[in-house]
Coordinates of C-alpha atoms in Angstrom, one line a residue:
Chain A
X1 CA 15.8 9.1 15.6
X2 CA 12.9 8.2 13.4
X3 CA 12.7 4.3 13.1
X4 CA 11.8 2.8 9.8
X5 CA 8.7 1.3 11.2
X6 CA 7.4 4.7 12.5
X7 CA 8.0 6.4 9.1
X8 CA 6.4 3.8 7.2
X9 CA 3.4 4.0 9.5
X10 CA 3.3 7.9 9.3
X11 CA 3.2 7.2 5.1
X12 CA 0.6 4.8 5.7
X13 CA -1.6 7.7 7.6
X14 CA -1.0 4.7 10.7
X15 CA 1.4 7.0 13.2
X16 CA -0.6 7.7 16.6
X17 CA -1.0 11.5 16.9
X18 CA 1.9 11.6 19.7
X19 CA 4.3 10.4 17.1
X20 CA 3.2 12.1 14.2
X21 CA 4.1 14.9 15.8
X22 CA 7.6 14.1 16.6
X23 CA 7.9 12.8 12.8
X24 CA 6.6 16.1 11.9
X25 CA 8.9 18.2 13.4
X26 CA 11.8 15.5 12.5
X27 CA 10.6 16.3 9.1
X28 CA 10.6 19.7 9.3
X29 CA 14.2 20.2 10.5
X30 CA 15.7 16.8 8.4
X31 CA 15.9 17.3 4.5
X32 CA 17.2 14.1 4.5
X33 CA 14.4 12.4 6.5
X34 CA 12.1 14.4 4.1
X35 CA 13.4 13.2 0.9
X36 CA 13.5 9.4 1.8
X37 CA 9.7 10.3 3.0
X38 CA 9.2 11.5 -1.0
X39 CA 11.2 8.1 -2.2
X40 CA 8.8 6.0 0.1
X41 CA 5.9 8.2 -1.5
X42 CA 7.0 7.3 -4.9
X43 CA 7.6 3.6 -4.7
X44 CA 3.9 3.3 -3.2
X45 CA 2.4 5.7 -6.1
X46 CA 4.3 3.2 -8.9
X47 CA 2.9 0.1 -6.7
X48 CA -0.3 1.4 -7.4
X49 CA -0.3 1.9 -10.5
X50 CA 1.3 -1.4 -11.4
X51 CA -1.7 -3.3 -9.5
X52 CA -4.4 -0.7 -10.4
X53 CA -3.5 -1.9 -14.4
X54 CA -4.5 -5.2 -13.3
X55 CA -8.3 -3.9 -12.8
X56 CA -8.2 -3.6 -16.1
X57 CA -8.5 -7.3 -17.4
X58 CA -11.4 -9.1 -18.4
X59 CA -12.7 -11.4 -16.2
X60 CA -13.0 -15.4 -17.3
X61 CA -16.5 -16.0 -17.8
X62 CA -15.7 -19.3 -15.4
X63 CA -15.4 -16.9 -12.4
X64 CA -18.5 -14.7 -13.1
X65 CA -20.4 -18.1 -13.3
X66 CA -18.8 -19.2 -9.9
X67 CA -20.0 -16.7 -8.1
X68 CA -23.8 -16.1 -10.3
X69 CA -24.4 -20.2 -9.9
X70 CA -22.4 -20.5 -6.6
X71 CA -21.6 -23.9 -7.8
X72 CA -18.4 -25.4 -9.4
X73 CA -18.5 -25.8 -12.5
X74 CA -17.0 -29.3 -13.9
X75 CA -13.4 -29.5 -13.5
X76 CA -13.2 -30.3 -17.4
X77 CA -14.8 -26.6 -17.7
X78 CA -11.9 -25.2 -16.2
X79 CA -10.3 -24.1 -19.5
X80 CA -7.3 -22.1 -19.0
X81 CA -7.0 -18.8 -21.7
X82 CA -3.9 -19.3 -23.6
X83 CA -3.5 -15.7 -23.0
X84 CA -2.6 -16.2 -19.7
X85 CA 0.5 -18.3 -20.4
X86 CA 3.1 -15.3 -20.6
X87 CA 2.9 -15.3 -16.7
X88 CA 2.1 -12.1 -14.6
X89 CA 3.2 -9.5 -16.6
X90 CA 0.4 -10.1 -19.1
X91 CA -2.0 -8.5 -16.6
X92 CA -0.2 -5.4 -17.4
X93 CA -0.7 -6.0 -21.4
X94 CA 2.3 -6.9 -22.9
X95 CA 2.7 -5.8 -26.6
X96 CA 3.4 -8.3 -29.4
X97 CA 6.9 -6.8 -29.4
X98 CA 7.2 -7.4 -26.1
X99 CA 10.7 -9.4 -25.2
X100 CA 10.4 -12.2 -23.1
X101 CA 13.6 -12.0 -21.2
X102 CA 15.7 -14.1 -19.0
X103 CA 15.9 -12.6 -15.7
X104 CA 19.1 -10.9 -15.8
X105 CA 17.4 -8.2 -17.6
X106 CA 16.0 -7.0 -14.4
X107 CA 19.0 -5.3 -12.9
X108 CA 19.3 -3.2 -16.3
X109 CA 15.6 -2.3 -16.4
X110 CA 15.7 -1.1 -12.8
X111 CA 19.0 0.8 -13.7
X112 CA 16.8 2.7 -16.1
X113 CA 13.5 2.6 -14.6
X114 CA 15.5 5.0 -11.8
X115 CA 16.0 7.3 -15.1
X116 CA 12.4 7.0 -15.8
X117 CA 11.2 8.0 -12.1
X118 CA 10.4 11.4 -12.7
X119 CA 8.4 10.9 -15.9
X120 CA 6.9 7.6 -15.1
X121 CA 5.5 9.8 -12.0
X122 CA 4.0 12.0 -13.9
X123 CA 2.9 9.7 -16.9
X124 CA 0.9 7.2 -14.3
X125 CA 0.2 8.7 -11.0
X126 CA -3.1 7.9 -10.3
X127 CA -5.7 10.5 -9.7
X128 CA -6.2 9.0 -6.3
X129 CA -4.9 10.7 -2.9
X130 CA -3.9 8.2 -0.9
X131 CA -4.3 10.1 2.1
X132 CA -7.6 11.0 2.1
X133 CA -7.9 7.6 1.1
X134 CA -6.4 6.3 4.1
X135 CA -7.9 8.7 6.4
X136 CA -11.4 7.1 5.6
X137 CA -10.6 4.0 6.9
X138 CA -8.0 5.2 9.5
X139 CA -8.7 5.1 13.0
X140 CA -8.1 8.4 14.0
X141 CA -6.5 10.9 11.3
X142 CA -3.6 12.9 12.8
X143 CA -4.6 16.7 12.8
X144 CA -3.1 18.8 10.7
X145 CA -0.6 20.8 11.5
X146 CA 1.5 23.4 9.1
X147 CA 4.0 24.8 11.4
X148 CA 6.4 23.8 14.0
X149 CA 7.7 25.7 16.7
X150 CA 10.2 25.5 19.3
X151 CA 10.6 28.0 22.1
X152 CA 13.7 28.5 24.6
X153 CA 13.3 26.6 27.5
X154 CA 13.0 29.3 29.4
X155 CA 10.0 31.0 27.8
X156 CA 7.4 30.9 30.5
X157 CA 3.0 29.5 29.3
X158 CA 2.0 32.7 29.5
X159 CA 4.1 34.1 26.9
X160 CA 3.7 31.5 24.6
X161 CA 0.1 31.7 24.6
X162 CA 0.4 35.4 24.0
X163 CA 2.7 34.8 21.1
X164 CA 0.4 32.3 19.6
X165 CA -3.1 34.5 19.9
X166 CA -1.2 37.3 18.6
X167 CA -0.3 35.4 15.5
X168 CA -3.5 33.5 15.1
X169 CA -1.6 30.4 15.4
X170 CA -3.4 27.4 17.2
X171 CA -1.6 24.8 18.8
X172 CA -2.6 21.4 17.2
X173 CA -0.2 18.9 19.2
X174 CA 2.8 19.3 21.7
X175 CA 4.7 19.8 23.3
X176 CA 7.3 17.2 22.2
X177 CA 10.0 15.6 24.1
X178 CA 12.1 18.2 22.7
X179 CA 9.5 21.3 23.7
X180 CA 8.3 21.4 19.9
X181 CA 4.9 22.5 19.7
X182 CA 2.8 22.3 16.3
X183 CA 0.7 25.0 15.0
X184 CA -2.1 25.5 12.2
X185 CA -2.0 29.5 11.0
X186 CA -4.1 29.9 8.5
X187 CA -2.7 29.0 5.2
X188 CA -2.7 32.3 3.3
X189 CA -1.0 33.2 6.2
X190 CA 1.4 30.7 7.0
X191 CA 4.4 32.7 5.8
X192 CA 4.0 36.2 7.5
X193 CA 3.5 34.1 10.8
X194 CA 6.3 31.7 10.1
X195 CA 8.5 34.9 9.9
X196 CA 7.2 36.6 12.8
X197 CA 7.8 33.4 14.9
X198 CA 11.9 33.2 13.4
X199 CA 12.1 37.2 14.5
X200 CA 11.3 36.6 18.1
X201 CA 14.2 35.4 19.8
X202 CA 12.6 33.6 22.4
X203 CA 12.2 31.4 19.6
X204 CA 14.7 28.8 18.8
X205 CA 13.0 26.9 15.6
X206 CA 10.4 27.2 13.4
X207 CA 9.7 26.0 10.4
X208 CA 7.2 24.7 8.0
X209 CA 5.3 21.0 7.8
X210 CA 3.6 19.8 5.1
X211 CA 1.9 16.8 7.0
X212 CA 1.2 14.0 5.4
X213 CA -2.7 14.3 7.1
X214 CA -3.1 18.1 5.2
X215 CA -1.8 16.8 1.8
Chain B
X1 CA -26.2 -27.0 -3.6
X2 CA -29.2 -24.4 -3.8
X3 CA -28.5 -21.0 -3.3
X4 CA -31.2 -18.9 -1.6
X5 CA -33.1 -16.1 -3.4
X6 CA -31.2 -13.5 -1.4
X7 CA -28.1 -14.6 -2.9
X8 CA -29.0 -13.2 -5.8
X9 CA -28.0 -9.6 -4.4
X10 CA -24.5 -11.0 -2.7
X11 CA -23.7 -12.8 -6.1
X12 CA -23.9 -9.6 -7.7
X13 CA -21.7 -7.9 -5.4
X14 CA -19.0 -10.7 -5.6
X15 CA -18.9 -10.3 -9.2
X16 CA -18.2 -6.6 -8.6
X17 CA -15.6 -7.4 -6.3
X18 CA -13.6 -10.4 -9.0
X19 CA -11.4 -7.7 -10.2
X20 CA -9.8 -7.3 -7.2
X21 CA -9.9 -11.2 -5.9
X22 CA -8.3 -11.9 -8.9
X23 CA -5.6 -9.2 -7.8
X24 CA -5.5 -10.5 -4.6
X25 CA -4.8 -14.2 -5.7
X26 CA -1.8 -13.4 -8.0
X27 CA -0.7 -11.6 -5.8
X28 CA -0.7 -14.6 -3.1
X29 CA 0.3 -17.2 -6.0
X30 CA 2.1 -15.4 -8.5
X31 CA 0.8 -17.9 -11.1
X32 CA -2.6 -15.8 -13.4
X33 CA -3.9 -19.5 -14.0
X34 CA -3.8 -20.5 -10.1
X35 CA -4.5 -16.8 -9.3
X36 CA -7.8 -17.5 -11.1
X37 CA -8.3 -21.2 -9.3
X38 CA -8.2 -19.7 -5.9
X39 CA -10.6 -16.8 -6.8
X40 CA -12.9 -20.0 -7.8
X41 CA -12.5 -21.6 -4.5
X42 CA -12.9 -18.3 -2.8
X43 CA -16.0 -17.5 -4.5
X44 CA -17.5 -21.0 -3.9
X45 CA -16.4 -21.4 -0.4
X46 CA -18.2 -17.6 0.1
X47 CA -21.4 -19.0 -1.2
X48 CA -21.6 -22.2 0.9
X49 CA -20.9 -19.8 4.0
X50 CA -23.0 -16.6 2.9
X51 CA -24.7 -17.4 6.6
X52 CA -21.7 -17.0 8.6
X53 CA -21.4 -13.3 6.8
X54 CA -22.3 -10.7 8.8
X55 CA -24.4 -8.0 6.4
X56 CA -23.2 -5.2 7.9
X57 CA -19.3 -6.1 7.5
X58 CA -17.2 -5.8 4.7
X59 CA -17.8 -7.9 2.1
X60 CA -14.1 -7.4 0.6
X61 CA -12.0 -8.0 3.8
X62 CA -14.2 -11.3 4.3
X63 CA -13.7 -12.4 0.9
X64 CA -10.1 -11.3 1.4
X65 CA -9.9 -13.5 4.5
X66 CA -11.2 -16.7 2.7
X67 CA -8.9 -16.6 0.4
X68 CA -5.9 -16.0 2.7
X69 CA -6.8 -18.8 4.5
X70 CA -7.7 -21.1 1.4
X71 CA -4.2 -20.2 0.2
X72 CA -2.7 -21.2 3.7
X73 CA -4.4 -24.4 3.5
X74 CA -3.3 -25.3 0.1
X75 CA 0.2 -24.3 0.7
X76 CA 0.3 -26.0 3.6
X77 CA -0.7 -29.5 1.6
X78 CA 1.8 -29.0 -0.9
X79 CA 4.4 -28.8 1.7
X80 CA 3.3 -31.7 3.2
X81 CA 3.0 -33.9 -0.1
X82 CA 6.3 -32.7 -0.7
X83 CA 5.4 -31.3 -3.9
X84 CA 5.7 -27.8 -3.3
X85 CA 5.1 -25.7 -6.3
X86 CA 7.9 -24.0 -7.8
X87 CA 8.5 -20.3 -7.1
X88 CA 7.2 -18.3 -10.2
X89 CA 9.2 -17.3 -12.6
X90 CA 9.9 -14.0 -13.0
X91 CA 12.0 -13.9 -16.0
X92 CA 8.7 -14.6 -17.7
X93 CA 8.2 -10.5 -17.0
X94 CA 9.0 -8.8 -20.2
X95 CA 12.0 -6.9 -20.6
X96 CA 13.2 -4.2 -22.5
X97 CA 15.9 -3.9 -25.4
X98 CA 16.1 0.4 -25.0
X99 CA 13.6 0.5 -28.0
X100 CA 10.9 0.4 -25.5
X101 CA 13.0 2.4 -22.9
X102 CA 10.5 5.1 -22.7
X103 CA 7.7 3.1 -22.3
X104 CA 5.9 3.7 -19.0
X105 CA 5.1 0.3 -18.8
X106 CA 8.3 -0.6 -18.1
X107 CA 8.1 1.1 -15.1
X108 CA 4.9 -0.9 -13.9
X109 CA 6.5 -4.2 -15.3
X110 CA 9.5 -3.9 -13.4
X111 CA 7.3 -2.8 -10.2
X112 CA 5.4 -5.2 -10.3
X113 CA 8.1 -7.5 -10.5
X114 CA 10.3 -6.1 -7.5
X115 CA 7.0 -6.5 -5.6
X116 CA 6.4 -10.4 -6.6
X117 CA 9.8 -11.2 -5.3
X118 CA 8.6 -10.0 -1.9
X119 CA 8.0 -12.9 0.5
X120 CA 4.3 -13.9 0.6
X121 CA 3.9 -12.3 4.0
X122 CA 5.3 -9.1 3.1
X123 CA 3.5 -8.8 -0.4
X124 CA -0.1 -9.8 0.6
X125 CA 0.3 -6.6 3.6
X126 CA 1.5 -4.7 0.6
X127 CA -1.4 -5.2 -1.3
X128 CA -4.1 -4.7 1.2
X129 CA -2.6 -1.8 2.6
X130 CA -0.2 0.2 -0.2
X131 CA -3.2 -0.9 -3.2
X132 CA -6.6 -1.7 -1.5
X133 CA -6.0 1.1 1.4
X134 CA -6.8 -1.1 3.9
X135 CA -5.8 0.6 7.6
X136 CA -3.5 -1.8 9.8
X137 CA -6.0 -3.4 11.9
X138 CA -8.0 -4.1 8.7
X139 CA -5.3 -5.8 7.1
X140 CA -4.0 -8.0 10.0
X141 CA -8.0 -8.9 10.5
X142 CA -7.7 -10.5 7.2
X143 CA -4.0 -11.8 7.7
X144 CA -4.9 -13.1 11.0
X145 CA -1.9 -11.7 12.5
X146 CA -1.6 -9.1 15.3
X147 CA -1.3 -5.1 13.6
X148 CA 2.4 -5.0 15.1
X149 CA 3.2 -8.0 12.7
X150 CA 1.5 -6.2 9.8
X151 CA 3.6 -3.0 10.6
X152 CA 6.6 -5.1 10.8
X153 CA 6.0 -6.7 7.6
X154 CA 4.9 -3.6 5.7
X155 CA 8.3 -1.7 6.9
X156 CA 10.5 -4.7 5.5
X157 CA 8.8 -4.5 2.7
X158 CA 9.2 -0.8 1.6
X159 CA 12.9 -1.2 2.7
X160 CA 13.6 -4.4 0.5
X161 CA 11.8 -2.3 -2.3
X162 CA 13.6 1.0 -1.7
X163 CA 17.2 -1.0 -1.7
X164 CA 16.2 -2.5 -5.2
X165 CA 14.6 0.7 -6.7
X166 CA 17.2 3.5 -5.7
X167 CA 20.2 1.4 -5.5
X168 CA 21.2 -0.7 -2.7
X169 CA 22.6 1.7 0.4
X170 CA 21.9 1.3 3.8
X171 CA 18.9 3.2 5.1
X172 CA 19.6 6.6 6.0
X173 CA 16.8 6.4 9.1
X174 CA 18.0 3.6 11.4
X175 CA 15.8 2.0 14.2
X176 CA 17.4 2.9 17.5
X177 CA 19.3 -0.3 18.6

């Protein structure tokens, strides 16, 4: 099983290469796992909108001076904007029409912000890709991998390196506790080889990854 | 207090980085008007310490750091005046009456609201790693807490969110007991 902890660290390009691996081949065989992975995906994309908008704001002319003058202004300097007053949600510009609302209206805007998933993702998702993003300031990026494999127990090295120079399929990581080895084929490729690999029947699995690292 | 010639260069780089200071503070306070107070401190404390600042190191995570520890300070104060601040309120967060349904805003309103209700802990890993892209041992340099903490924190975190965003249900990926 996949812990929460390890599937948040894979999201957050964090997952040590070992257990990449075995999330990527959970992933591959668990539609399941895979669509909580997309949820997980989604909630971080709409986080990062909602705090990229911030970025947005003028900055008070007090702070710019703080850090120019390195030197506190008076206190009595410290004017506060009135615009400030409506709380957080004016850093993400709140319209005139705007309804301050008590907070029982939070339950019925998540009910419909569900609804608004799907277009909200496409209305604000930032041109940024988090994963490259992540991989620059990542230890060590997990390779990328675009297929997994598993043979029967029984297939001996020999053959499976055969198999695998045949098809042009290098192994990037493995093999798993549970004998799953992941490949890169070339990507123009990927399907021709994927099929090849479900023909053979020393073969028990494959199937594609789309790793987070490749995204 | 005079500030060297050379500070000229660092001053301009801090006010590069205000944007996301200020970011930073609401998200540790929740309050724009003591958001904008920390930053001050922050900036000010940077100044008067610009020689304990390594050039070569990150100029965000160490401005980052000040402030969490500023903020740890002052909360810790409070507590022990007894006059702890009030949580913020979030029904200040604009709503919606279905005129502005389809408002994308909404969306970011209500996000950022689920993400304010975080504990402090889990909300200031948030930021640094979901928003600045900070890796784990990054962000617990800044936290001062170990990186298994900051994975700990960052998991409950995306949990509490996913229960509130898709309806709550139990997780359908369990930790093995």
């Amino acid at each position: 099983m996949i812990s929460d902890e390890a599937l948040v660290a894979y999201l957050d390009g964090e997952a040590e290469s070992d257990r990449a691996l075995e999330i990527q081949t959970a992933l591959a065989l668990d539609p399941v796992l895979r669509a909580r992975l997309a949820e997980l995906e989604g909630i971080d994309r709409d986080l990062r909108a909602a705090f990229d908008a911030m970025l947005d704001h003028p900055v008070p002319e007090r702070l710019v001076q703080a850090a120019r003058a390195g030197r506190a202004p008076a206190l009595a300097a410290r004017v506060r904007a009135p615009r400030w007053a409506a709380g957080p949600a004016a850093w993400l510009g709140a319209g005139a029409g705007a309804i301050r609302a008590a907070p029982w209206w939070i339950a019925g805007a998540l009910a419909a912000q569900v609804a608004l998933l799907a277009v909200a993702a496409l209305a604000v998702r930032p041109a940024t890709d988090v994963h490259t993003y992540h991989a620059l300031s990542a230890a060590a990026p997990a390779p990328a991998g675009n297929l997994v494999v598993i043979f029967r127990p029984d297939t001996s090295a020999r053959t499976i390196s055969t198999t695998l120079r045949e098809l042009d399929a290098r192994v990037v990581d493995g093999p798993t506790a549970a004998d799953a080895w992941l490949l890169r084929a070339p990507a123009d490729r990927r399907a021709s080889v994927l099929a090849e690999l479900q023909r053979r029947s020393d073969v028990v699995m494959a199937a594609p990854v789309d790793s987070a690292g490749a995204r | 207090m005079e500030i060297g010639s050379g500070s000229h260069d660092l001053s301009d780089r801090i006010i590069a980085l205000l944007p996301r200071l200020r970011r930073f503070a609401l998200t540790l306070t929740r309050d724009p008007s003591d958001g904008d107070d920390l930053v001050q401190t922050t900036v000010e404390r940077a100044l008067s310490r610009m020689n304990s600042w390594d050039e070569g190191s990150r100029l965000d995570s160490w401005m980052f750091k000040i402030m969490q520890n500023l903020w740890i300070d002052q909360t810790r104060a409070r507590r022990t005046r007894g006059t702890q601040a009030p949580e913020a309120e979030l029904g200040d967060l604009p709503g919606t009456d279905g005129r502005t349904l389809m408002d994308h805003r909404l969306t970011l309103r209500a996000t950022l609201a689920e993400a304010l209700a975080l504990p402090e802990e889990q909300r200031a890993a948030l930021l640094l790693v979901v928003v600045e892209g900070f890796s784990y041992r990054q962000a617990a340099e800044v936290l001062g807490v170990p990186v298994g903490t900051v994975m700990s924190r960052l998991s409950r975190a995306r949990l509490a969110l996913e229960g509130r965003v898709f309806g709550e249900r139990p997780p359908l990926s369990k930790a093995t007991p």
